[in-house]
Amino acid sequence: MDKRVLVNLQANRKVTGQLRGFDLFLNLVLDDAHDESVAGEKSKIGYPRKLSQRAQMRRPISLYLLQVSLSIASPIASPITILHKEHPPGTTLFYVQLIISISLVLSGGLFAGLTLGILSLDDLNLKVLETSGESQTERDHAKRLINLLSLGRHWILSVLLLSNSVVNEALPIFLDSILGGGYSAIFISTASIFMFGEIIPQSICARHGLAIGSFFSPLVLILCYLTSPITYPLSKLLDFILGSQHDTTYKKAELKSFLNLHRYGVEPLQDDEINIMEACLSLNEKKVMDIMTPIEDVYKLSSDQVVDGVVIDKILHHGYSRIPIHTPNNPTRFIGMLLVKKLIKYDPEDKWLVSDFALSVLPEALPNISCFQALDYFQTGRAHLLVITEHPGDLQGRGVLGVATLEDVLEEILGEEIIDESD
């Protein structure tokens, strides 16, 4: 199918214009009634002459522009005919270029989708999926993408954007040869890229980016090496300007908010689970002096106290398993602690002194140690009670503030008080 544009030229005038299209031919038709000078002009110009050989390539709106400049010295009775040749449907070349156009649209969609699908996955999330994914397939996908992104996110970004740009720039060339240029090629090219090259693939890859990115990671890797002369130096420049580290970590406050967001969902967390995890995150920041029992509220015994029936009843009434023992007349100078379980076989009629029992060591600690440090000490099994003092080891017992137990730390972790039989 041909399209002809007729241009009437006057003698001795130079005509300059732009021809839009592809594979253009110029056909000069001269009147036979003219003299020999006209015939000479005809042979000088050529008939016909293919303009694409002398075209100046430009590309506004994805079209080729051919600059034409003619100067005719003789009068021309017939018009100049500009012939635009298209490839009509049914020809082999038409279907070849149609297949190429469709392939370019799909390729552009693939690169656009991979750009969003791969680069939207942060390294921390991929590492979590690699170690604790729901299935082995998901863990394999994450591992494959981690290996790909180890090349550098800026390199992957440069490769995908360059590939997408090449595809989008090449598409109008083939559509123009099929449709004959004009606004139809512009509209179809824009609509195809918008729907099938942007919206649909990015929507799919945004939801299934892990699986799709993993499947096409070998293709991306090949493109990395094929385009490395251009994309690798560009990625290094971006690394230098913007930095190459893209790891994402969360602060403790952010993790607490993150936990609260999981009260609802596929596997919602229970309130107690959230409270315990939040308390554990704060355990290293809270000081042991914040959870201790003040020394004036501590039940304690003097080393010279006679353990008779009355004292046994008081011990049972308080319900403590460990009792701090202090020197006579100095209630803040502790010499050890009495384990109540040692009184099981004791006969109150014997009337032993507290100092007659085998006392356990009562460790001391500074008030500014964290609850986490206290928990670490309790886990050693050496003691489940600490004396909190500003002057550990002071022989006069000065600076004693209170005592902290393993139960106090556990209550802080649980976020609520532990009620036992004696409370």
CSV table of C-alpha atoms in Angstrom, one decimal, residues 114-281:
chain,number,residue,atom,x,y,z
A,114,LEU,CA,11.9,-6.9,37.1
A,115,THR,CA,13.1,-3.4,38.0
A,116,LEU,CA,10.3,-3.1,40.5
A,117,GLY,CA,10.1,-6.7,41.6
A,118,ILE,CA,13.8,-7.3,42.3
A,119,LEU,CA,14.8,-3.9,43.6
A,120,SER,CA,11.8,-3.6,45.9
A,121,LEU,CA,13.1,-6.6,47.9
A,122,ASP,CA,15.5,-5.4,50.6
A,123,ASP,CA,18.4,-7.5,51.7
A,124,LEU,CA,17.1,-8.0,55.2
A,125,ASN,CA,13.8,-9.4,54.0
A,126,LEU,CA,15.6,-11.7,51.6
A,127,LYS,CA,17.9,-13.0,54.4
A,128,VAL,CA,14.9,-13.7,56.6
A,129,LEU,CA,13.2,-15.6,53.8
A,130,GLU,CA,16.4,-17.5,53.1
A,131,THR,CA,16.6,-18.8,56.6
A,132,SER,CA,12.9,-19.1,57.6
A,133,GLY,CA,10.9,-19.2,54.4
A,134,GLU,CA,7.7,-21.2,54.6
A,135,SER,CA,8.9,-23.7,51.9
A,136,GLN,CA,12.2,-24.8,50.4
A,137,THR,CA,11.2,-23.2,47.1
A,138,GLU,CA,10.8,-19.8,48.7
A,139,ARG,CA,14.2,-20.2,50.5
A,140,ASP,CA,15.8,-21.1,47.1
A,141,HIS,CA,14.2,-18.1,45.4
A,142,ALA,CA,15.6,-15.8,48.2
A,143,LYS,CA,19.1,-17.4,48.0
A,144,ARG,CA,19.2,-16.9,44.2
A,145,LEU,CA,18.2,-13.2,44.4
A,146,ILE,CA,20.7,-12.6,47.2
A,147,ASN,CA,23.5,-14.0,44.9
A,148,LEU,CA,22.2,-11.7,42.1
A,149,LEU,CA,22.0,-8.6,44.2
A,150,SER,CA,25.5,-9.2,45.5
A,151,LEU,CA,26.7,-7.8,42.2
A,152,GLY,CA,25.4,-4.5,43.3
A,153,ARG,CA,21.9,-2.9,43.3
A,154,HIS,CA,23.1,0.0,41.1
A,155,TRP,CA,24.5,-2.4,38.5
A,156,ILE,CA,21.2,-4.3,38.4
A,157,LEU,CA,19.3,-1.1,38.2
A,158,SER,CA,21.5,0.3,35.3
A,159,VAL,CA,21.2,-3.0,33.3
A,160,LEU,CA,17.4,-3.2,33.6
A,161,LEU,CA,16.8,0.5,32.8
A,162,LEU,CA,19.2,0.4,29.8
A,163,SER,CA,17.5,-2.7,28.5
A,164,ASN,CA,14.1,-1.1,28.9
A,165,SER,CA,15.2,2.1,27.2
A,166,VAL,CA,16.6,0.2,24.2
A,167,VAL,CA,13.4,-1.8,23.8
A,168,ASN,CA,11.1,1.2,24.0
A,169,GLU,CA,13.3,3.2,21.5
A,170,ALA,CA,13.3,0.4,19.0
A,171,LEU,CA,9.5,-0.3,19.1
A,172,PRO,CA,8.4,2.8,17.1
A,173,ILE,CA,10.8,1.9,14.3
A,174,PHE,CA,9.0,-1.4,13.5
A,175,LEU,CA,5.5,0.0,14.2
A,176,ASP,CA,6.2,2.8,11.9
A,177,SER,CA,7.1,0.5,9.1
A,178,ILE,CA,3.9,-1.5,9.7
A,179,LEU,CA,1.5,1.3,10.2
A,180,GLY,CA,3.1,3.8,7.9
A,181,GLY,CA,4.0,6.3,10.6
A,182,GLY,CA,1.7,9.1,11.7
A,183,TYR,CA,-0.4,9.4,14.7
A,184,SER,CA,-1.5,5.8,14.6
A,185,ALA,CA,2.0,4.6,15.3
A,186,ILE,CA,2.4,7.1,18.1
A,187,PHE,CA,-0.9,6.0,19.7
A,188,ILE,CA,-0.4,2.3,19.4
A,189,SER,CA,3.2,2.5,20.6
A,190,THR,CA,2.2,4.6,23.6
A,191,ALA,CA,-0.8,2.4,24.5
A,192,SER,CA,1.2,-0.8,24.1
A,193,ILE,CA,4.0,0.4,26.3
A,194,PHE,CA,1.7,1.9,28.9
A,195,MET,CA,-0.5,-1.2,29.3
A,196,PHE,CA,1.6,-4.2,28.4
A,197,GLY,CA,5.0,-2.6,29.1
A,198,GLU,CA,4.3,-0.8,32.4
A,199,ILE,CA,1.0,-1.3,34.2
A,200,ILE,CA,0.4,-5.0,33.9
A,201,PRO,CA,3.9,-6.3,34.4
A,202,GLN,CA,4.7,-4.0,37.3
A,203,SER,CA,1.4,-5.0,39.0
A,204,ILE,CA,2.3,-8.7,38.6
A,205,CYS,CA,5.9,-8.3,39.7
A,206,ALA,CA,5.0,-6.2,42.7
A,207,ARG,CA,3.0,-9.1,44.0
A,208,HIS,CA,5.2,-12.0,42.9
A,209,GLY,CA,8.6,-10.3,42.7
A,210,LEU,CA,10.4,-13.0,44.6
A,211,ALA,CA,9.4,-15.9,42.2
A,212,ILE,CA,9.6,-13.9,39.0
A,213,GLY,CA,12.9,-12.3,39.9
A,214,SER,CA,14.4,-15.6,40.8
A,215,PHE,CA,13.3,-17.2,37.6
A,216,PHE,CA,14.7,-14.5,35.4
A,217,SER,CA,17.9,-14.0,37.4
A,218,PRO,CA,20.1,-15.9,34.9
A,219,LEU,CA,18.8,-13.6,32.1
A,220,VAL,CA,19.6,-10.5,34.2
A,221,LEU,CA,23.1,-11.9,35.0
A,222,ILE,CA,23.8,-12.4,31.3
A,223,LEU,CA,22.6,-8.9,30.5
A,224,CYS,CA,24.9,-7.6,33.2
A,225,TYR,CA,28.0,-9.0,31.5
A,226,LEU,CA,26.8,-8.1,28.0
A,227,THR,CA,26.2,-4.4,28.9
A,228,SER,CA,29.1,-4.2,31.4
A,229,PRO,CA,31.1,-1.7,29.3
A,230,ILE,CA,28.3,0.8,29.9
A,231,THR,CA,26.5,-0.3,33.0
A,232,TYR,CA,29.4,-1.3,35.3
A,233,PRO,CA,31.2,2.1,35.2
A,234,LEU,CA,27.8,3.8,35.7
A,235,SER,CA,27.0,1.6,38.7
A,236,LYS,CA,30.4,2.4,40.3
A,237,LEU,CA,29.7,6.1,39.8
A,238,LEU,CA,26.4,5.7,41.5
A,239,ASP,CA,28.1,3.8,44.3
A,240,PHE,CA,30.6,6.6,44.8
A,241,ILE,CA,27.9,9.3,44.9
A,242,LEU,CA,25.1,7.5,46.8
A,243,GLY,CA,26.9,4.7,48.6
A,244,SER,CA,26.7,1.0,48.0
A,245,GLN,CA,25.2,-0.2,51.3
A,246,HIS,CA,21.4,-0.8,51.2
A,247,ASP,CA,21.0,-3.0,54.3
A,248,THR,CA,17.8,-2.3,56.3
A,249,THR,CA,17.8,-2.7,60.1
A,250,TYR,CA,15.4,-1.6,62.7
A,251,LYS,CA,15.7,0.3,65.9
A,252,LYS,CA,14.2,-1.2,69.1
A,253,ALA,CA,11.4,1.3,69.0
A,254,GLU,CA,10.7,0.4,65.4
A,255,LEU,CA,10.7,-3.3,66.2
A,256,LYS,CA,8.1,-2.6,68.9
A,257,SER,CA,5.9,-0.9,66.4
A,258,PHE,CA,6.5,-3.7,64.0
A,259,LEU,CA,5.3,-6.2,66.6
A,260,ASN,CA,2.1,-4.2,67.2
A,261,LEU,CA,1.3,-4.3,63.5
A,262,HIS,CA,1.2,-8.1,63.7
A,263,ARG,CA,-1.7,-8.2,66.1
A,264,TYR,CA,-3.8,-8.9,63.0
A,265,GLY,CA,-3.0,-10.9,59.8
A,266,VAL,CA,-2.4,-14.4,58.7
A,267,GLU,CA,-0.7,-15.5,61.9
A,268,PRO,CA,-1.6,-12.8,64.4
A,269,LEU,CA,0.4,-12.5,67.6
A,270,GLN,CA,-1.3,-12.7,71.0
A,271,ASP,CA,-1.1,-9.8,73.4
A,272,ASP,CA,1.0,-11.7,75.8
A,273,GLU,CA,3.5,-12.6,73.1
A,274,ILE,CA,3.8,-8.9,72.1
A,275,ASN,CA,4.2,-7.8,75.7
A,276,ILE,CA,6.9,-10.3,76.4
A,277,MET,CA,8.9,-9.5,73.3
A,278,GLU,CA,8.6,-5.8,73.9
A,279,ALA,CA,9.7,-6.3,77.5
A,280,CYS,CA,12.7,-8.3,76.3
A,281,LEU,CA,13.7,-5.5,73.9
